[in-house]
């Protein structure tokens, strides 16, 4: 029988593995999408990143992308996310910052695919 601490560790491992799968699907789409630049780590490995993923598009402002995705009732955001200096240093102010999507344990692969399908109509 597992101890409480062992159950907790196992639960967090299951959560991290699920989030890694969601990130992998989304990152693979973004990596293969022309005109998209991922900001940060491109690996979905749970040892390298959390599934909060930011990108910019070479032609579209981040605010434009988010407004268009909102019509699909999918919650993603744009901006500097309190990292103003980084956005300035990366010359992303004119892009209205980055587009950011965050996936957690209660998200499903179907939701990730719905976001990808919405982005397919926009990008």
PDB file of C-alpha atoms in Angstrom:
ATOM      1  CA  UNK A   1       0.000   0.000   0.000  1.00  0.00           C
ATOM      2  CA  UNK A   2       1.282   3.455  -0.967  1.00  0.00           C
ATOM      3  CA  UNK A   3       1.931   6.102   1.631  1.00  0.00           C
ATOM      4  CA  UNK A   4       0.308   9.495   1.352  1.00  0.00           C
ATOM      5  CA  UNK A   5       3.591  11.001   0.176  1.00  0.00           C
ATOM      6  CA  UNK A   6       4.000   8.273  -2.465  1.00  0.00           C
ATOM      7  CA  UNK A   7       0.429   8.831  -3.685  1.00  0.00           C
ATOM      8  CA  UNK A   8       1.101  12.536  -3.944  1.00  0.00           C
ATOM      9  CA  UNK A   9       4.314  11.977  -5.906  1.00  0.00           C
ATOM     10  CA  UNK A  10       2.547   9.531  -8.238  1.00  0.00           C
ATOM     11  CA  UNK A  11      -0.319  11.988  -8.759  1.00  0.00           C
ATOM     12  CA  UNK A  12       2.029  14.829  -9.662  1.00  0.00           C
ATOM     13  CA  UNK A  13       3.891  12.557 -12.073  1.00  0.00           C
ATOM     14  CA  UNK A  14       0.603  11.645 -13.796  1.00  0.00           C
ATOM     15  CA  UNK A  15      -0.328  15.324 -14.044  1.00  0.00           C
ATOM     16  CA  UNK A  16       3.076  16.279 -15.461  1.00  0.00           C
ATOM     17  CA  UNK A  17       2.927  13.460 -18.017  1.00  0.00           C
ATOM     18  CA  UNK A  18      -0.543  14.506 -19.155  1.00  0.00           C
ATOM     19  CA  UNK A  19       0.513  18.148 -19.465  1.00  0.00           C
ATOM     20  CA  UNK A  20       3.602  17.097 -21.422  1.00  0.00           C
ATOM     21  CA  UNK A  21       1.394  15.246 -23.954  1.00  0.00           C
ATOM     22  CA  UNK A  22      -0.801  18.317 -24.395  1.00  0.00           C
ATOM     23  CA  UNK A  23       2.239  20.560 -24.859  1.00  0.00           C
ATOM     24  CA  UNK A  24       3.796  18.138 -27.334  1.00  0.00           C
ATOM     25  CA  UNK A  25       0.722  18.245 -29.603  1.00  0.00           C
ATOM     26  CA  UNK A  26       0.557  22.040 -29.517  1.00  0.00           C
ATOM     27  CA  UNK A  27       4.288  22.632 -29.903  1.00  0.00           C
ATOM     28  CA  UNK A  28       4.505  20.233 -32.824  1.00  0.00           C
ATOM     29  CA  UNK A  29       1.807  22.242 -34.577  1.00  0.00           C
ATOM     30  CA  UNK A  30       3.530  25.571 -33.883  1.00  0.00           C
ATOM     31  CA  UNK A  31       6.980  24.297 -34.873  1.00  0.00           C
ATOM     32  CA  UNK A  32       5.651  23.189 -38.249  1.00  0.00           C
ATOM     33  CA  UNK A  33       3.584  26.319 -38.884  1.00  0.00           C
ATOM     34  CA  UNK A  34       5.217  28.806 -41.247  1.00  0.00           C
ATOM     35  CA  UNK A  35       5.528  32.326 -39.878  1.00  0.00           C
ATOM     36  CA  UNK A  36       5.362  31.238 -36.226  1.00  0.00           C
ATOM     37  CA  UNK A  37       8.184  31.752 -33.752  1.00  0.00           C
ATOM     38  CA  UNK A  38       7.950  30.033 -30.381  1.00  0.00           C
ATOM     39  CA  UNK A  39       9.298  32.116 -27.533  1.00  0.00           C
ATOM     40  CA  UNK A  40      11.318  29.911 -25.225  1.00  0.00           C
ATOM     41  CA  UNK A  41      11.928  26.186 -25.082  1.00  0.00           C
ATOM     42  CA  UNK A  42      10.570  24.186 -28.025  1.00  0.00           C
ATOM     43  CA  UNK A  43      10.752  20.835 -26.257  1.00  0.00           C
ATOM     44  CA  UNK A  44       7.628  19.546 -24.541  1.00  0.00           C
ATOM     45  CA  UNK A  45       9.699  17.632 -21.991  1.00  0.00           C
ATOM     46  CA  UNK A  46       8.317  18.055 -18.492  1.00  0.00           C
ATOM     47  CA  UNK A  47      11.902  18.269 -17.283  1.00  0.00           C
ATOM     48  CA  UNK A  48      12.500  21.364 -19.445  1.00  0.00           C
ATOM     49  CA  UNK A  49       9.269  23.374 -19.383  1.00  0.00           C
ATOM     50  CA  UNK A  50       5.735  23.790 -18.124  1.00  0.00           C
ATOM     51  CA  UNK A  51       2.925  23.757 -20.692  1.00  0.00           C
ATOM     52  CA  UNK A  52       2.565  27.531 -20.868  1.00  0.00           C
ATOM     53  CA  UNK A  53       3.516  28.285 -24.445  1.00  0.00           C
ATOM     54  CA  UNK A  54       4.085  31.657 -26.086  1.00  0.00           C
ATOM     55  CA  UNK A  55       4.573  32.542 -29.737  1.00  0.00           C
ATOM     56  CA  UNK A  56       4.492  35.390 -32.214  1.00  0.00           C
ATOM     57  CA  UNK A  57       3.558  35.441 -35.874  1.00  0.00           C
ATOM     58  CA  UNK A  58       5.655  37.248 -38.451  1.00  0.00           C
ATOM     59  CA  UNK A  59       2.668  38.997 -40.090  1.00  0.00           C
ATOM     60  CA  UNK A  60      -0.092  39.175 -37.472  1.00  0.00           C
ATOM     61  CA  UNK A  61      -0.133  41.047 -34.181  1.00  0.00           C
ATOM     62  CA  UNK A  62      -0.648  38.888 -31.123  1.00  0.00           C
ATOM     63  CA  UNK A  63      -3.790  40.877 -30.252  1.00  0.00           C
ATOM     64  CA  UNK A  64      -5.290  40.083 -33.686  1.00  0.00           C
ATOM     65  CA  UNK A  65      -4.720  36.367 -33.250  1.00  0.00           C
ATOM     66  CA  UNK A  66      -6.293  36.284 -29.799  1.00  0.00           C
ATOM     67  CA  UNK A  67      -9.340  38.300 -30.909  1.00  0.00           C
ATOM     68  CA  UNK A  68      -9.926  35.863 -33.745  1.00  0.00           C
ATOM     69  CA  UNK A  69      -9.490  32.802 -31.505  1.00  0.00           C
ATOM     70  CA  UNK A  70     -11.965  34.303 -28.994  1.00  0.00           C
ATOM     71  CA  UNK A  71     -14.711  33.752 -31.588  1.00  0.00           C
ATOM     72  CA  UNK A  72     -14.144  30.004 -31.128  1.00  0.00           C
ATOM     73  CA  UNK A  73     -14.750  30.354 -27.348  1.00  0.00           C
ATOM     74  CA  UNK A  74     -11.173  29.360 -26.592  1.00  0.00           C
ATOM     75  CA  UNK A  75      -9.339  31.277 -23.884  1.00  0.00           C
ATOM     76  CA  UNK A  76      -5.859  32.347 -24.877  1.00  0.00           C
ATOM     77  CA  UNK A  77      -4.299  35.732 -24.161  1.00  0.00           C
ATOM     78  CA  UNK A  78      -1.751  38.214 -25.486  1.00  0.00           C
ATOM     79  CA  UNK A  79       0.568  40.720 -23.911  1.00  0.00           C
ATOM     80  CA  UNK A  80       3.743  40.993 -21.883  1.00  0.00           C
ATOM     81  CA  UNK A  81       2.539  38.999 -18.857  1.00  0.00           C
ATOM     82  CA  UNK A  82       4.521  41.238 -16.494  1.00  0.00           C
ATOM     83  CA  UNK A  83       7.712  40.644 -18.479  1.00  0.00           C
ATOM     84  CA  UNK A  84       7.853  44.092 -20.074  1.00  0.00           C
ATOM     85  CA  UNK A  85      11.653  44.212 -20.265  1.00  0.00           C
ATOM     86  CA  UNK A  86      11.855  40.870 -22.076  1.00  0.00           C
ATOM     87  CA  UNK A  87       9.166  41.919 -24.562  1.00  0.00           C
ATOM     88  CA  UNK A  88      11.064  45.162 -25.175  1.00  0.00           C
ATOM     89  CA  UNK A  89      14.420  43.362 -25.505  1.00  0.00           C
ATOM     90  CA  UNK A  90      12.910  40.903 -28.013  1.00  0.00           C
ATOM     91  CA  UNK A  91      11.391  43.810 -30.014  1.00  0.00           C
ATOM     92  CA  UNK A  92       7.882  42.452 -29.509  1.00  0.00           C
ATOM     93  CA  UNK A  93       6.158  45.619 -28.301  1.00  0.00           C
ATOM     94  CA  UNK A  94       4.892  46.343 -31.827  1.00  0.00           C
ATOM     95  CA  UNK A  95       3.446  42.819 -31.947  1.00  0.00           C
ATOM     96  CA  UNK A  96       1.455  43.560 -28.751  1.00  0.00           C
ATOM     97  CA  UNK A  97       3.643  41.046 -26.957  1.00  0.00           C
ATOM     98  CA  UNK A  98       3.158  37.325 -27.367  1.00  0.00           C
ATOM     99  CA  UNK A  99       0.237  34.945 -27.789  1.00  0.00           C
ATOM    100  CA  UNK A 100       0.107  32.630 -24.777  1.00  0.00           C
ATOM    101  CA  UNK A 101      -1.792  29.396 -24.187  1.00  0.00           C
ATOM    102  CA  UNK A 102      -1.571  27.468 -20.953  1.00  0.00           C
ATOM    103  CA  UNK A 103      -2.495  23.832 -20.524  1.00  0.00           C
ATOM    104  CA  UNK A 104      -3.006  22.137 -17.191  1.00  0.00           C
ATOM    105  CA  UNK A 105      -4.213  18.834 -15.780  1.00  0.00           C
ATOM    106  CA  UNK A 106      -7.898  19.489 -16.475  1.00  0.00           C
ATOM    107  CA  UNK A 107      -7.393  20.291 -20.161  1.00  0.00           C
ATOM    108  CA  UNK A 108      -8.040  17.594 -22.739  1.00  0.00           C
ATOM    109  CA  UNK A 109      -6.344  16.681 -25.986  1.00  0.00           C
ATOM    110  CA  UNK A 110      -9.607  17.583 -27.720  1.00  0.00           C
ATOM    111  CA  UNK A 111      -9.272  21.132 -26.378  1.00  0.00           C
ATOM    112  CA  UNK A 112      -5.706  21.378 -27.659  1.00  0.00           C
ATOM    113  CA  UNK A 113      -6.863  20.170 -31.075  1.00  0.00           C
ATOM    114  CA  UNK A 114      -9.732  22.681 -31.054  1.00  0.00           C
ATOM    115  CA  UNK A 115      -7.179  25.469 -30.492  1.00  0.00           C
ATOM    116  CA  UNK A 116      -5.012  24.110 -33.291  1.00  0.00           C
ATOM    117  CA  UNK A 117      -8.042  23.973 -35.612  1.00  0.00           C
ATOM    118  CA  UNK A 118      -8.933  27.574 -34.717  1.00  0.00           C
ATOM    119  CA  UNK A 119      -5.372  28.707 -35.389  1.00  0.00           C
ATOM    120  CA  UNK A 120      -5.431  26.884 -38.723  1.00  0.00           C
ATOM    121  CA  UNK A 121      -8.177  29.243 -39.889  1.00  0.00           C
ATOM    122  CA  UNK A 122      -6.233  32.317 -38.735  1.00  0.00           C
ATOM    123  CA  UNK A 123      -2.530  31.812 -39.353  1.00  0.00           C
TER     124      UNK A 123
END
